[in-house]
Structures are given as structure tokens and as C-alpha cells.
Amino acid sequence: MRAGKGSAAPASDGTDRNASAFQGVALGREPPGLLRAGVIAYSDAMSASGAEPGSPSAGPWPGKAYQGSEITVYFDAQRCRHSGECLRGLPEVFNGRQRPWIAPGAASAALVAEVIGRCPSGALHYQAPGIPGEQPDVPATIGAVEGGPFLLRGDLRIQAADGWVADTRAALCRCTRSVRQPFCDAACAAPEPPGPPDRPEEQRP
């Protein structure tokens, strides 16, 4: 996916993907802040760490599995940033007012997979015998949500506290307050803790 400055690249169905959030900056040279957060492009990450390369669309995926007859949907609640792409894209499958809230069999597996690919945080993934795995965007892109996380798409290798994570989509912390570094945990949505009180002026005689 190649996006122009200030806009999102269109999704395969012609709609804009995260149009208000993406800035369309290619990851040819990662900003120093991202390197400190543990994000390195694929070739650099593998050569620097010696980690075994893995397909970002292979799984197995963390989170709860919702199994249908043609597709299994995986949802990692800790990665979800509530962008609503799934709810708007396929409400008959993704419906927060019903339990279970994901009904994989309520639409074709191909359509479910397509809507899952719109999830910017990587909270949703799928496995389906008859459908190819999600292909990463080329070139990789990074955007910033105002007052929120960095959004990345591409062939990603992310160094987390418990090891390397291979993925095609991720929302990464940029407020530095997340306890799940480098992933966003919505700490940016909470009020900032108060700073130290102002130092009182010296009393004069």
C-alpha cells in the first residue's frame, strides 16, 4: 500500500483505510523513536537478532478463537484499539451487542477475511483452509493517530518484551505510557498524571 502524504491508500473495495490516521510515510528509514520502541524493518531485525524469520500471516494467533465452518477468527482484546472497522464493515459478523460478538459463519469467509484486513491494530486475524493468508502491504507504511498510536502496515517484525512478533498490522505506543510496550494499550486516552507541584517561591524576610 502506497499512500500519499496526509491520506490513506484505498482498500481493495475502493474505500479509504484509516483516512484520518495515516500519513503514508514509508518505512525506508525508521524514526529513532521507533527504533527505541523496538520496531525494526524485517531485514535489519533478522540480521541484528539472529531470530528465525517467520511469515507475518502464518499464525498461530494469540487471543480467543471464534470458529466457523469455513474460517476461524482470532481476537486479541489487548491489541484492540476500538477503531470500529470490523463493526462498520460487517455488522452481521462483528456485533458487540450479541454474545458471542463474532459470528464467523454469518458471511462468506472471503468477506470476513477482507474486513479483518481493515483492522489497524492487528487485534483481528484469521485462518481459513480455502483462503490465502493476509499479504503484507508493500512498501510498509506508518501513520500517526492524533492523540493516539502509530499505525504500521507491512511485513513487520516487532521486538516485544516476550520476543519477536511477526505481523502485518500493528498499533504502537507513542505516548510512552503503555505498559505493553511497544504496543498501544490506550494509555494515551487517559488523562496524563499530574506533574510535580510548582516549587514555592523562597520566602523573603
Tab-separated table of N, CA, C and O in Angstrom, residues 68-73 90 93-94 103-117 125-132:
chain	number	residue	atom	x	y	z
A	68	GLY	N	-15.717	-20.894	12.705
A	68	GLY	CA	-16.832	-21.114	11.809
A	68	GLY	C	-16.553	-22.319	10.936
A	68	GLY	O	-15.492	-22.941	11.033
A	69	SER	N	-17.480	-22.640	10.063
A	69	SER	CA	-17.301	-23.809	9.221
A	69	SER	C	-16.232	-23.587	8.152
A	69	SER	O	-15.588	-24.546	7.708
A	70	GLU	N	-15.998	-22.328	7.739
A	70	GLU	CA	-15.046	-22.043	6.666
A	70	GLU	C	-13.885	-21.173	7.112
A	70	GLU	O	-12.889	-21.058	6.396
A	71	ILE	N	-13.993	-20.527	8.264
A	71	ILE	CA	-12.945	-19.603	8.701
A	71	ILE	C	-12.940	-19.524	10.229
A	71	ILE	O	-13.995	-19.629	10.860
A	72	THR	N	-11.767	-19.391	10.788
A	72	THR	CA	-11.617	-19.157	12.222
A	72	THR	C	-11.072	-17.758	12.436
A	72	THR	O	-10.066	-17.377	11.818
A	73	VAL	N	-11.737	-16.983	13.277
A	73	VAL	CA	-11.346	-15.603	13.556
A	73	VAL	C	-10.683	-15.557	14.933
A	73	VAL	O	-11.202	-16.125	15.897
A	90	LEU	N	-18.746	-5.180	8.689
A	90	LEU	CA	-19.515	-6.412	8.595
A	90	LEU	C	-20.295	-6.613	9.902
A	90	LEU	O	-19.989	-7.495	10.703
A	93	VAL	N	-21.422	-10.004	11.275
A	93	VAL	CA	-20.404	-10.896	11.835
A	93	VAL	C	-19.840	-10.331	13.133
A	93	VAL	O	-19.666	-11.056	14.121
A	94	PHE	N	-19.554	-9.032	13.148
A	94	PHE	CA	-18.963	-8.378	14.316
A	94	PHE	C	-20.026	-7.482	14.959
A	94	PHE	O	-20.350	-6.417	14.427
A	103	ALA	N	-19.470	-13.806	14.880
A	103	ALA	CA	-20.165	-14.943	14.285
A	103	ALA	C	-19.565	-15.207	12.912
A	103	ALA	O	-20.057	-14.685	11.899
A	104	PRO	N	-18.471	-15.989	12.827
A	104	PRO	CA	-17.758	-16.151	11.553
A	104	PRO	C	-18.609	-16.703	10.425
A	104	PRO	O	-18.330	-16.427	9.248
A	105	GLY	N	-19.642	-17.479	10.741
A	105	GLY	CA	-20.454	-18.079	9.692
A	105	GLY	C	-21.549	-17.195	9.142
A	105	GLY	O	-22.295	-17.616	8.251
A	106	ALA	N	-21.655	-15.956	9.614
A	106	ALA	CA	-22.737	-15.072	9.181
A	106	ALA	C	-22.450	-14.390	7.845
A	106	ALA	O	-23.295	-13.651	7.335
A	107	ALA	N	-21.291	-14.614	7.272
A	107	ALA	CA	-20.937	-14.065	5.958
A	107	ALA	C	-19.917	-15.000	5.327
A	107	ALA	O	-19.393	-15.906	5.977
A	108	SER	N	-19.629	-14.790	4.054
A	108	SER	CA	-18.664	-15.651	3.375
A	108	SER	C	-17.281	-15.481	3.996
A	108	SER	O	-16.932	-14.398	4.484
A	109	ALA	N	-16.494	-16.550	3.970
A	109	ALA	CA	-15.154	-16.497	4.548
A	109	ALA	C	-14.294	-15.442	3.862
A	109	ALA	O	-13.516	-14.749	4.517
A	110	ALA	N	-14.447	-15.283	2.567
A	110	ALA	CA	-13.652	-14.299	1.841
A	110	ALA	C	-13.966	-12.884	2.308
A	110	ALA	O	-13.064	-12.050	2.455
A	111	LEU	N	-15.243	-12.611	2.559
A	111	LEU	CA	-15.629	-11.273	3.005
A	111	LEU	C	-15.169	-11.029	4.435
A	111	LEU	O	-14.703	-9.935	4.768
A	112	VAL	N	-15.262	-12.040	5.288
A	112	VAL	CA	-14.780	-11.902	6.661
A	112	VAL	C	-13.282	-11.603	6.664
A	112	VAL	O	-12.806	-10.711	7.373
A	113	ALA	N	-12.527	-12.333	5.838
A	113	ALA	CA	-11.079	-12.107	5.758
A	113	ALA	C	-10.760	-10.703	5.272
A	113	ALA	O	-9.832	-10.053	5.769
A	114	GLU	N	-11.530	-10.209	4.310
A	114	GLU	CA	-11.274	-8.869	3.773
A	114	GLU	C	-11.491	-7.793	4.831
A	114	GLU	O	-10.707	-6.859	4.965
A	115	VAL	N	-12.557	-7.928	5.631
A	115	VAL	CA	-12.854	-6.941	6.663
A	115	VAL	C	-11.820	-7.024	7.789
A	115	VAL	O	-11.409	-5.993	8.334
A	116	ILE	N	-11.378	-8.224	8.118
A	116	ILE	CA	-10.345	-8.368	9.142
A	116	ILE	C	-9.081	-7.615	8.731
A	116	ILE	O	-8.412	-6.999	9.574
A	117	GLY	N	-8.775	-7.607	7.456
A	117	GLY	CA	-7.599	-6.881	6.973
A	117	GLY	C	-7.680	-5.382	7.157
A	117	GLY	O	-6.665	-4.691	7.053
A	125	HIS	N	-7.276	-11.485	13.360
A	125	HIS	CA	-6.622	-12.268	12.323
A	125	HIS	C	-7.528	-13.436	11.966
A	125	HIS	O	-8.558	-13.660	12.612
A	126	TYR	N	-7.151	-14.174	10.956
A	126	TYR	CA	-7.970	-15.308	10.547
A	126	TYR	C	-7.099	-16.434	10.025
A	126	TYR	O	-5.935	-16.238	9.636
A	127	GLN	N	-7.679	-17.625	10.025
A	127	GLN	CA	-7.134	-18.778	9.324
A	127	GLN	C	-8.287	-19.468	8.621
A	127	GLN	O	-9.338	-19.702	9.226
A	128	ALA	N	-8.099	-19.773	7.326
A	128	ALA	CA	-9.151	-20.403	6.538
A	128	ALA	C	-8.497	-21.308	5.504
A	128	ALA	O	-7.630	-20.850	4.750
A	129	PRO	N	-8.885	-22.575	5.455
A	129	PRO	CA	-8.244	-23.510	4.523
A	129	PRO	C	-8.330	-23.085	3.063
A	129	PRO	O	-7.400	-23.310	2.293
A	130	GLY	N	-9.437	-22.460	2.681
A	130	GLY	CA	-9.619	-22.127	1.278
A	130	GLY	C	-9.217	-20.720	0.891
A	130	GLY	O	-9.455	-20.300	-0.249
A	131	ILE	N	-8.628	-19.956	1.820
A	131	ILE	CA	-8.288	-18.556	1.551
A	131	ILE	C	-6.818	-18.323	1.873
A	131	ILE	O	-6.346	-18.736	2.938
A	132	PRO	N	-6.070	-17.677	0.971
A	132	PRO	CA	-4.663	-17.398	1.272
A	132	PRO	C	-4.532	-16.505	2.500
A	132	PRO	O	-5.432	-15.739	2.833
